[in-house]
mmCIF file of C-alpha atoms and ligand atoms in Angstrom:
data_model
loop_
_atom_site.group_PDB
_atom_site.id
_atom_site.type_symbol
_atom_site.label_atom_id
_atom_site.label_comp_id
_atom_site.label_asym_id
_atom_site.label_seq_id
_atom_site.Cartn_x
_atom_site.Cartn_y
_atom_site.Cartn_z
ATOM 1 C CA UNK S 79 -115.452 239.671 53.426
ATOM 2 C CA UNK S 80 -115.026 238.607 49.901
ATOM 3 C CA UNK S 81 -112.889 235.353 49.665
ATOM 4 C CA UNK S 82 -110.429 237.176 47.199
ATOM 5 C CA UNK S 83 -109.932 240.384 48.837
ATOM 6 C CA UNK S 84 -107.182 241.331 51.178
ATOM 7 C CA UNK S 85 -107.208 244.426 53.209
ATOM 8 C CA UNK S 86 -103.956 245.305 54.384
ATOM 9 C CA UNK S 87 -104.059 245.306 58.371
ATOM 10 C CA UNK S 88 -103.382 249.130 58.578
ATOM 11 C CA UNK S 89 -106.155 249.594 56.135
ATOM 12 C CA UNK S 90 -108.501 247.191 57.586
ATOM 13 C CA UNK S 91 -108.005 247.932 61.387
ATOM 14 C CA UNK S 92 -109.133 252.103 60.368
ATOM 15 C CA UNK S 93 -112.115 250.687 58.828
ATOM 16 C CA UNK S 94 -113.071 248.407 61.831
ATOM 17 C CA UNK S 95 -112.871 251.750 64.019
ATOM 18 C CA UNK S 96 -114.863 253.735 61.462
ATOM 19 C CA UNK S 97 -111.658 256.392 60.853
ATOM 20 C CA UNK S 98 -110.949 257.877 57.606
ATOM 21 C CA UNK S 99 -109.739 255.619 54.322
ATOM 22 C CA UNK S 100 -109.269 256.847 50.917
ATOM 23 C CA UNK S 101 -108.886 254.287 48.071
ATOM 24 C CA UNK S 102 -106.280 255.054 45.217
ATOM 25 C CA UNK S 103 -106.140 253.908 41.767
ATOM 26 C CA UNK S 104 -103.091 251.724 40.586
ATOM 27 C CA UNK S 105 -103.475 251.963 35.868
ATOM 28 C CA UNK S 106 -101.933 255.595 36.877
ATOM 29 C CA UNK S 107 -98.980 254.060 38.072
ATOM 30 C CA UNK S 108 -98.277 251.511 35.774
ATOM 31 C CA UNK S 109 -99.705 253.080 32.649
ATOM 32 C CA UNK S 110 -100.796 256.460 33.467
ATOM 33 C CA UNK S 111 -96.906 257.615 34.321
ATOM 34 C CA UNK S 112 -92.993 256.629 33.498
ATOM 35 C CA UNK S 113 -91.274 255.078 36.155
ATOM 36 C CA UNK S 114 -89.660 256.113 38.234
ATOM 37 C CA UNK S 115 -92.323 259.460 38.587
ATOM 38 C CA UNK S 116 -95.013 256.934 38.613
ATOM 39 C CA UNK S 117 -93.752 255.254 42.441
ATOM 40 C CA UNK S 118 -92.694 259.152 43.475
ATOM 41 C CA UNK S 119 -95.927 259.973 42.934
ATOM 42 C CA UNK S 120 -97.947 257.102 44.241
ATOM 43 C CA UNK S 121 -95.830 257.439 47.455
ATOM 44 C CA UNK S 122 -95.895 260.779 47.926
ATOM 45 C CA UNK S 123 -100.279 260.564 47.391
ATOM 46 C CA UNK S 124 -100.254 257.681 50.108
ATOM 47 C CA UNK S 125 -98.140 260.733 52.669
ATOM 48 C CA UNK S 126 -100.539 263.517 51.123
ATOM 49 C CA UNK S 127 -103.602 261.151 52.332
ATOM 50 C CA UNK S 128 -102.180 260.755 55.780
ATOM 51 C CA UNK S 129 -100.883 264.492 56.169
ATOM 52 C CA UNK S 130 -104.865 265.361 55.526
ATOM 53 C CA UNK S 131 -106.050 262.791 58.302
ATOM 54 C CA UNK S 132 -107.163 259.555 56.815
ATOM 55 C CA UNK S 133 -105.709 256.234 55.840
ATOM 56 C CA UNK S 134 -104.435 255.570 51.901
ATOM 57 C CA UNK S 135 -105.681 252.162 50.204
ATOM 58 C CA UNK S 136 -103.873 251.836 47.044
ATOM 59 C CA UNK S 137 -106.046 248.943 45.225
ATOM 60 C CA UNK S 138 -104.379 246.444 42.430
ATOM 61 C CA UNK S 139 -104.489 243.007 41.935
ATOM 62 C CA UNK S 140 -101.511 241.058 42.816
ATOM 63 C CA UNK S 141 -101.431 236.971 41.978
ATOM 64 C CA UNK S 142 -105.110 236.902 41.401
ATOM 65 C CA UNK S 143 -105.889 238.231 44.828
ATOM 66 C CA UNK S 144 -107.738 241.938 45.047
ATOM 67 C CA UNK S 145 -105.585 244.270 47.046
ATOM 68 C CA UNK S 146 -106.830 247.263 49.260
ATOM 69 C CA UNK S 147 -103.551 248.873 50.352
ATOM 70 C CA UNK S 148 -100.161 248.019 48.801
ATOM 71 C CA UNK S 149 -96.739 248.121 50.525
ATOM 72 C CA UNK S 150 -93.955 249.601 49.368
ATOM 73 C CA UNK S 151 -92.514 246.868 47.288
ATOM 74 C CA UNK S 152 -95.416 246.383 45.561
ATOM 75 C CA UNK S 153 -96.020 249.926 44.883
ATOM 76 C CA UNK S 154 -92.692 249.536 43.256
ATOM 77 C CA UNK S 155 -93.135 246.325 41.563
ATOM 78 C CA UNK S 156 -96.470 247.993 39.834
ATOM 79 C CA UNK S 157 -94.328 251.060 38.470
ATOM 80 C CA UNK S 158 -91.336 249.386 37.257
ATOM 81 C CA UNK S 159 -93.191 246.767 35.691
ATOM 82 C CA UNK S 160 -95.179 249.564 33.895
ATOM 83 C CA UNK S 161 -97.472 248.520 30.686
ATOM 84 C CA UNK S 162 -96.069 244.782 31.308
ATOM 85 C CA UNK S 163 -99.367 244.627 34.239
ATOM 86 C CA UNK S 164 -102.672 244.240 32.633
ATOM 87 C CA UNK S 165 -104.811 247.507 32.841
ATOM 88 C CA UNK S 166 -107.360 245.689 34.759
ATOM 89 C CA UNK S 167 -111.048 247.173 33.895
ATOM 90 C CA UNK S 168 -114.239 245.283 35.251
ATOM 91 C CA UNK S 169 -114.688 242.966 32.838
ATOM 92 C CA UNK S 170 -110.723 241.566 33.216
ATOM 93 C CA UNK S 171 -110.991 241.214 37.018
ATOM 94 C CA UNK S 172 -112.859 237.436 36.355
ATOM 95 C CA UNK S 173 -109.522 236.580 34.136
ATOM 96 C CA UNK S 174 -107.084 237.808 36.481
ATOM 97 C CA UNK S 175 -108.738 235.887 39.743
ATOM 98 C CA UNK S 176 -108.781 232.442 37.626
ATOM 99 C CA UNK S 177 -105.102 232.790 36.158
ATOM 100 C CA UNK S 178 -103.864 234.020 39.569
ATOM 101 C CA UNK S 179 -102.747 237.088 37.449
ATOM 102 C CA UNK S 180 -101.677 240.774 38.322
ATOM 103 C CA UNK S 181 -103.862 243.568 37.331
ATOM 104 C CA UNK S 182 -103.594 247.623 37.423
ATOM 105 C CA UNK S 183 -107.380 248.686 37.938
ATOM 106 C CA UNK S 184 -108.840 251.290 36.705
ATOM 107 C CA UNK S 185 -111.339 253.917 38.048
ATOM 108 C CA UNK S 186 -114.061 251.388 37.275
ATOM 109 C CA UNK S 187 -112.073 248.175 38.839
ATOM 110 C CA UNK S 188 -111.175 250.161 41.684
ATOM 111 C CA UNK S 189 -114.406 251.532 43.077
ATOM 112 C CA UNK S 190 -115.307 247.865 43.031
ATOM 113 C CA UNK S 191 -112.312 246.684 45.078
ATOM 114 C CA UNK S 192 -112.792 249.769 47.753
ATOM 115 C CA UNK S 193 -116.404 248.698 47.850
ATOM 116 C CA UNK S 194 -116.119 245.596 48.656
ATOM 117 C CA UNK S 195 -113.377 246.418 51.300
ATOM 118 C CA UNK S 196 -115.704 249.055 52.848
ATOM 119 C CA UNK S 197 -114.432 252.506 51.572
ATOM 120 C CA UNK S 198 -116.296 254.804 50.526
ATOM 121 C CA UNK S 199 -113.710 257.871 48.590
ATOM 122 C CA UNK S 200 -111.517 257.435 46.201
ATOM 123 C CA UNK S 201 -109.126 259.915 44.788
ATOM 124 C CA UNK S 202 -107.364 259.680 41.401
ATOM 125 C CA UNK S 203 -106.023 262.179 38.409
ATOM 126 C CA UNK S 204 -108.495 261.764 35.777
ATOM 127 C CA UNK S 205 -112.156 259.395 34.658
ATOM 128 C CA UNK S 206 -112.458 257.543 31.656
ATOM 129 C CA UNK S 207 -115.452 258.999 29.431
ATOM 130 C CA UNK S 208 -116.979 258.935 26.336
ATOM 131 C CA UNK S 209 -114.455 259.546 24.111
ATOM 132 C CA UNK S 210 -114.486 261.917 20.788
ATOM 133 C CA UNK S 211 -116.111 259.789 17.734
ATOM 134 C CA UNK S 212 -118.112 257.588 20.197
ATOM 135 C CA UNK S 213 -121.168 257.935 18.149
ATOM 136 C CA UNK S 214 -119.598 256.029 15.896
ATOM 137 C CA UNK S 215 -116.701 254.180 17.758
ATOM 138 C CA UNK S 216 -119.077 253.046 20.700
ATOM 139 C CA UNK S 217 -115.836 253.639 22.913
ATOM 140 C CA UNK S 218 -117.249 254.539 26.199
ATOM 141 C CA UNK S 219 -115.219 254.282 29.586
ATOM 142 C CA UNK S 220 -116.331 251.480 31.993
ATOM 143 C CA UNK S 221 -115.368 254.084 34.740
ATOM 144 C CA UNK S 222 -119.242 255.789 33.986
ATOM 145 C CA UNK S 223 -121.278 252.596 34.256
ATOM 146 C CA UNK S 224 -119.138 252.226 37.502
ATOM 147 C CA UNK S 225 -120.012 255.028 38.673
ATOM 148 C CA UNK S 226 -123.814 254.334 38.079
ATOM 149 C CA UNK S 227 -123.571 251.236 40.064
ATOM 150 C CA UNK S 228 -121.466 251.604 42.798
ATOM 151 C CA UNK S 229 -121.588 253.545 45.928
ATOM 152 C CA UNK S 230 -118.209 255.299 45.695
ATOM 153 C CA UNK S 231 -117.342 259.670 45.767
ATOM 154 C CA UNK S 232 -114.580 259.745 43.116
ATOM 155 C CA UNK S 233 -112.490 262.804 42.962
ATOM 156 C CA UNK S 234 -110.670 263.668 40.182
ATOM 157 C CA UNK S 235 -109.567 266.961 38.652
ATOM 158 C CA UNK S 236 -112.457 266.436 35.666
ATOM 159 C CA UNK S 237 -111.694 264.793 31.901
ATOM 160 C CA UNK S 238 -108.771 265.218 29.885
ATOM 161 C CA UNK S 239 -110.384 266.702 26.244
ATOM 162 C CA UNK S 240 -109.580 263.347 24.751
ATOM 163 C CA UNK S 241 -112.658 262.891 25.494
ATOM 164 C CA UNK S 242 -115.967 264.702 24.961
ATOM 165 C CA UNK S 243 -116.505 266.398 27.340
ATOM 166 C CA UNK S 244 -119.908 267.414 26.770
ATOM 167 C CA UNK S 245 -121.378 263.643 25.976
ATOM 168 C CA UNK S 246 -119.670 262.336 29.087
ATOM 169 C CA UNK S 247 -121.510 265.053 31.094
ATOM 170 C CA UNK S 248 -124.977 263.941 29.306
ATOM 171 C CA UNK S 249 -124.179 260.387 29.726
ATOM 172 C CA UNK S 250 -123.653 260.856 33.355
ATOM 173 C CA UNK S 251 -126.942 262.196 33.639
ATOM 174 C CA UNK S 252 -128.480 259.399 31.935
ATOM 175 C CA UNK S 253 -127.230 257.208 34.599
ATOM 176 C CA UNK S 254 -127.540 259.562 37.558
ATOM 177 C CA UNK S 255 -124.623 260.647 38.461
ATOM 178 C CA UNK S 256 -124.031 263.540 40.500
ATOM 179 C CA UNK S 257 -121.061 265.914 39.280
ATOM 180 C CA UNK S 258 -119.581 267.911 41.816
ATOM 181 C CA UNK S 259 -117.769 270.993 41.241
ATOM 182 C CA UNK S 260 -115.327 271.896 44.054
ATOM 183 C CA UNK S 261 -115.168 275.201 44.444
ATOM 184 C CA UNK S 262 -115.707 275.500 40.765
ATOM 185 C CA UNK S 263 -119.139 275.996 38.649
ATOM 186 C CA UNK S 264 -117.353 274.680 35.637
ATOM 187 C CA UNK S 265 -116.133 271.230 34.931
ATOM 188 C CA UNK S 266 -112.349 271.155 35.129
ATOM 189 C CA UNK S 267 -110.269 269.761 31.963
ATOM 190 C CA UNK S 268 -107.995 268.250 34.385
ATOM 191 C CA UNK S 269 -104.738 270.619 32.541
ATOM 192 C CA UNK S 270 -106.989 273.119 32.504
ATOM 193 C CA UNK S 271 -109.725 274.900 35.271
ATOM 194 C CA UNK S 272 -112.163 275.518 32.846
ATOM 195 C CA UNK S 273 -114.064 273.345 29.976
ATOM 196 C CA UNK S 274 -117.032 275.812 29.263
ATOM 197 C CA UNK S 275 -119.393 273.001 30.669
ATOM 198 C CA UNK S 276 -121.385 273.651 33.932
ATOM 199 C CA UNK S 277 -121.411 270.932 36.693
ATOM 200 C CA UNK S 278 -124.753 270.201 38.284
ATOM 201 C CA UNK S 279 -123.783 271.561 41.790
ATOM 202 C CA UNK S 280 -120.971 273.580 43.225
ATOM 203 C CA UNK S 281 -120.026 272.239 46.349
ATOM 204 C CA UNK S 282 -117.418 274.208 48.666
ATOM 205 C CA UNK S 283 -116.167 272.478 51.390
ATOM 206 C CA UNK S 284 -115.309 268.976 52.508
ATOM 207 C CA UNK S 285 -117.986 268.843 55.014
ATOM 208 C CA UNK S 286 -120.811 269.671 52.253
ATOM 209 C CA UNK S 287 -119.040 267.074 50.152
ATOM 210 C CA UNK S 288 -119.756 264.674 52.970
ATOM 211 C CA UNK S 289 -123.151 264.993 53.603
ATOM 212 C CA UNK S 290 -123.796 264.976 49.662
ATOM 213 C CA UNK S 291 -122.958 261.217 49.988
ATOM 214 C CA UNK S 292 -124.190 260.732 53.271
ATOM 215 C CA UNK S 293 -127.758 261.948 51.387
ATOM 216 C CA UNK S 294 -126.875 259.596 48.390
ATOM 217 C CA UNK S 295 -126.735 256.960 50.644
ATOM 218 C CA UNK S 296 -129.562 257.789 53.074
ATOM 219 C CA UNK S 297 -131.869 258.091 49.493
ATOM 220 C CA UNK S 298 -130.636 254.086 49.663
ATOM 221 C CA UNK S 299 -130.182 253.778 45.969
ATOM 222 C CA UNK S 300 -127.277 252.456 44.453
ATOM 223 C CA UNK S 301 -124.253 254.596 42.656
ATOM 224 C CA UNK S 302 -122.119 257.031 43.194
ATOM 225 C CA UNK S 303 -120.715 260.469 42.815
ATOM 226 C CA UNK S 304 -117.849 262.472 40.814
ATOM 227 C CA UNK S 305 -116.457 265.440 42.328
ATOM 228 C CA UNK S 306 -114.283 267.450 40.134
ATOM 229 C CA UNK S 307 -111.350 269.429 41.359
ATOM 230 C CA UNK S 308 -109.733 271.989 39.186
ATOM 231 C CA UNK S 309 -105.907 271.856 39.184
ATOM 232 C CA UNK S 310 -104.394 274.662 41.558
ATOM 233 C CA UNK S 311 -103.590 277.808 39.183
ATOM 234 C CA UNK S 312 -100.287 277.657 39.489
ATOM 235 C CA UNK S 313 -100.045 274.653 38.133
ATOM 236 C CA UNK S 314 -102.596 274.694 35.643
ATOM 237 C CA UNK S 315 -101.115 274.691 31.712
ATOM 238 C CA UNK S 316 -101.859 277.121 28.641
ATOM 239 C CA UNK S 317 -105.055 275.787 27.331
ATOM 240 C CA UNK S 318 -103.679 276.559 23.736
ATOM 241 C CA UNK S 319 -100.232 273.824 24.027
ATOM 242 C CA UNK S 320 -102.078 271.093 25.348
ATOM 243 C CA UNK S 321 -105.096 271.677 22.978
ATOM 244 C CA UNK S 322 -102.565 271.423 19.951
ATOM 245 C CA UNK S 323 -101.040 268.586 22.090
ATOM 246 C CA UNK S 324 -104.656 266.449 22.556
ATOM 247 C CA UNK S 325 -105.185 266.958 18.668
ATOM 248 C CA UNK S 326 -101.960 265.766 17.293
ATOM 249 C CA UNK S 327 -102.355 262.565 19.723
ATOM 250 C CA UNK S 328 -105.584 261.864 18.564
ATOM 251 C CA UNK S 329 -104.410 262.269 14.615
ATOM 252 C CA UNK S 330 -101.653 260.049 15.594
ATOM 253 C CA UNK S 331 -103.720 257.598 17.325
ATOM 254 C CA UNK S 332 -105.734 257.123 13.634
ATOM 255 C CA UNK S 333 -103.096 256.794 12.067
ATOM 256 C CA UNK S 334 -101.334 253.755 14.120
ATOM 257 C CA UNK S 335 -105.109 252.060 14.307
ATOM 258 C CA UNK S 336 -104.852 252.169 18.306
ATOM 259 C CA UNK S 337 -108.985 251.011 19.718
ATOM 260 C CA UNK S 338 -110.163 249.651 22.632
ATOM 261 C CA UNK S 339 -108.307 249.460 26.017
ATOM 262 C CA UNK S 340 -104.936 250.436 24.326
ATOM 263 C CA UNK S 341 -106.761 254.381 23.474
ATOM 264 C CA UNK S 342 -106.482 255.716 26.377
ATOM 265 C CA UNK S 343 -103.351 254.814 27.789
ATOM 266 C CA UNK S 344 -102.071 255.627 23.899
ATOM 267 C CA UNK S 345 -103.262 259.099 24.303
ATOM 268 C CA UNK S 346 -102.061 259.742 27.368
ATOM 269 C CA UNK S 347 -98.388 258.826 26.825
ATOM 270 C CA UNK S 348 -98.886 260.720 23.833
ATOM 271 C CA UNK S 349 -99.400 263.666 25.703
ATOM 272 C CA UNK S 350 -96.699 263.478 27.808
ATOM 273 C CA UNK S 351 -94.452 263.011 24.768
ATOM 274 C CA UNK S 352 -95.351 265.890 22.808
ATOM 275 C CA UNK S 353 -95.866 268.721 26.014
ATOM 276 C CA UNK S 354 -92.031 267.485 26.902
ATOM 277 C CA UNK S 355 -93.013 266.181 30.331
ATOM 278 C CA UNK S 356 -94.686 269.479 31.623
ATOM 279 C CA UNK S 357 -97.627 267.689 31.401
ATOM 280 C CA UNK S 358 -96.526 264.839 33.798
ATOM 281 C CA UNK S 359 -95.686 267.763 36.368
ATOM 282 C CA UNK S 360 -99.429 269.288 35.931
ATOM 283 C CA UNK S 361 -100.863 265.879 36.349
ATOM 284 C CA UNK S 362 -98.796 264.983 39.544
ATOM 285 C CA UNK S 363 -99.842 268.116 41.074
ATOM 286 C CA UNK S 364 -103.224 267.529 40.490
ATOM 287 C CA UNK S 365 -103.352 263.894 41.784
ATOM 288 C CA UNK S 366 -102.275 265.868 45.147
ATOM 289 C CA UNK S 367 -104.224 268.539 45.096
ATOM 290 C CA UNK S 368 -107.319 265.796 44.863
ATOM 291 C CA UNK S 369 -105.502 263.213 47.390
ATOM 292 C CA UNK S 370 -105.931 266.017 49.985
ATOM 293 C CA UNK S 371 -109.342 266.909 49.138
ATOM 294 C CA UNK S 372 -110.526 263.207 49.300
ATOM 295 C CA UNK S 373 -108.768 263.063 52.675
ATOM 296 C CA UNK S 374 -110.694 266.236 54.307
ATOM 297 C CA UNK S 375 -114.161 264.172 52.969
ATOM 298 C CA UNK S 376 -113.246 260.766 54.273
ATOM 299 C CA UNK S 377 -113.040 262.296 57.354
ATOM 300 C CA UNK S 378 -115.828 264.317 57.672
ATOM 301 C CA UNK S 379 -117.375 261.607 56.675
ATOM 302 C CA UNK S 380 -115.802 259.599 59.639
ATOM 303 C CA UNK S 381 -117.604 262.615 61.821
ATOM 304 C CA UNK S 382 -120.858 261.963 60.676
HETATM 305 N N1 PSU F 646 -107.494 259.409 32.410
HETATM 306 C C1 PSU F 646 -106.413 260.040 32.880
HETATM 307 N N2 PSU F 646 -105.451 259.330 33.514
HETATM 308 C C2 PSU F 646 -105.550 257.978 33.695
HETATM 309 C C3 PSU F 646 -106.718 257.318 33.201
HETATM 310 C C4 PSU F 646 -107.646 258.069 32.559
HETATM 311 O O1 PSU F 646 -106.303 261.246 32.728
HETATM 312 O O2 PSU F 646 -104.640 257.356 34.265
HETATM 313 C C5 PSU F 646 -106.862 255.854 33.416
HETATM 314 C C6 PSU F 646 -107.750 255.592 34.642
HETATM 315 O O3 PSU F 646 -107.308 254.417 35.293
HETATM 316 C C7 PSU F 646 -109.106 255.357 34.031
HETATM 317 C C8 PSU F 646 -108.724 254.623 32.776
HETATM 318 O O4 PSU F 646 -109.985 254.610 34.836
HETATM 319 O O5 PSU F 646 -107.560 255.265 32.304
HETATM 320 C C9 PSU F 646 -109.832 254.666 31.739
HETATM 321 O O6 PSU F 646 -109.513 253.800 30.693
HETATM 322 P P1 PSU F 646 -110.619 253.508 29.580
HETATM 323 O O7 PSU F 646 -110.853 254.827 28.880
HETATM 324 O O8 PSU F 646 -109.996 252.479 28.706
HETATM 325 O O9 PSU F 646 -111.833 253.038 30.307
HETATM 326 MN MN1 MN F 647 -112.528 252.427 25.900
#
């Protein structure tokens, strides 16, 4: 075991006897939400994991030490706090482990934590990409080099169109990634079910999603895969508003000078702001929806 993880008993005793885990991301909760939605929400993910069969592993790093599976308090700690934690991508986890700092991780920083703790899915809202203007900007997510690397199934419900889509799909490629749709030809704009960009495979139940990664693995090469969830219809929002609502963030986001790791989290608040907190409700539903998905896989996965 790596001399700065801990594993959480809970978490660690369901790996020892090879039962389901899913890892969960903790930037969502201190800057992807406000509080108090942000600790609903994590909470009620951790009893939509266990309600679908496996174990939750909410990752952070707390005083410099990586965490897989939070308690309560610090689930709380991590939401109230909010932007005061340091979004924690990979190249900030060295920083934080010296200073005996606290960290939110991101996609990226997370897959590394659950790897190194032994779990292999991870469920979260949305992936970092290559955002709009990156042909000039350079501004690509660490979350796809992540995923290039290490040996983790992410599911998400696709890329918010702050990004491009279209260039994070190609990029992907470049670094063989997989992209999953789940029960979906078309990659989901997380908001949205469709983006008018084709995944590579269409994958339709938890078991195929299983032995996609059990293949991945068996091939014995490292990286891993993104499987991309549409929102449930019902929940879904009118492409139109939160179009108009993704361009006036990114106008406003030029004209305050916001670059590098404060973009993202910029845009996103952004969002919320302007689509009057329908958005938030969309984006909680969708962590679920994916929570529950992840679940199903980890433990087919377990069954293998
Ligand atoms: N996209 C979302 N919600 C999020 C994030 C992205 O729709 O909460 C967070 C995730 O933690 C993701 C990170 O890993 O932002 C990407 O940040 P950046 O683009 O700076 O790599
Ligand atoms: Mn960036």
């Amino acid at each position: 075991m790596n001399r700065y993880l801990d594993v959480a008993p809970e978490v660690q005793a369901a790996l020892q006897q090879g039962k389901p885990v899913v890892a969960l991301e903790s930037t969502i909760i201190s800057h992807g939400m406000p509080y108090p939605k942000n600790v609903e929400t994590a909470l009620l993910v951790e009893k939509t994991i266990r309600e679908n069969g496996a174990v939750p592993a909410t990752i952070a790093v707390i005083g410099g030490r990586l965490k897989a599976g939070l308690s309560r308090d610090e689930i709380e700690y991590l939401g109230k706090t909010g932007r005061g934690v340091a979004k924690a991508s990979r190249r900030d986890l060295p920083a934080l482990v010296a200073r005996g700092a606290d960290g939110a991780t991101t996609v990226a920083t997370t897959m590394i934590i659950a790897h190194l703790a032994g779990i292999r899915i991870f469920a979260t809202g949305g992936i970092g990409g290559v955002h709009r203007g990156a042909e000039t900007t350079m501004d690509i997510s660490a979350d796809l080099e992540e995923l290039a690397h290490t040996p983790v199934m992410v599911v998400c419900a696709g890329a918010k169109s702050i990004l491009d889509l279209g260039l994070t799909l190609e990029y992907l490629e470049t670094k063989g990634v997989p992209v999953i749709g789940y029960g979906t030809d078309e990659l989901p704009a997380f908001y949205t079910r469709r983006s008018g960009f084709g995944v590579d495979y269409r994958v339709d139940s938890p078991e195929e999603l299983a032995a996609f990664y059990a293949a991945q693995r068996g091939l014995d090469y490292p990286g891993g895969m993104l499987v991309t969830n549409p929102i449930p219809e019902e929940y879904a929002m009118d492409k139109d508003v939160i179009d108009a609502a993704i361009e006036q963030a990114l106008a406003s986001a030029k004209a305050d000078g916001i670059h590098g790791k404060e973009t993202t989290p910029y845009l996103l608040a952004k969002v919320v702001e302007l689509t009057g907190g329908e958005s938030l409700e969309s984006n909680i539903k969708l962590v679920l929806n994916n929570a529950a998905v992840a679940a199903r896989t980890a433990a087919c996965l377990a069954a293998l």
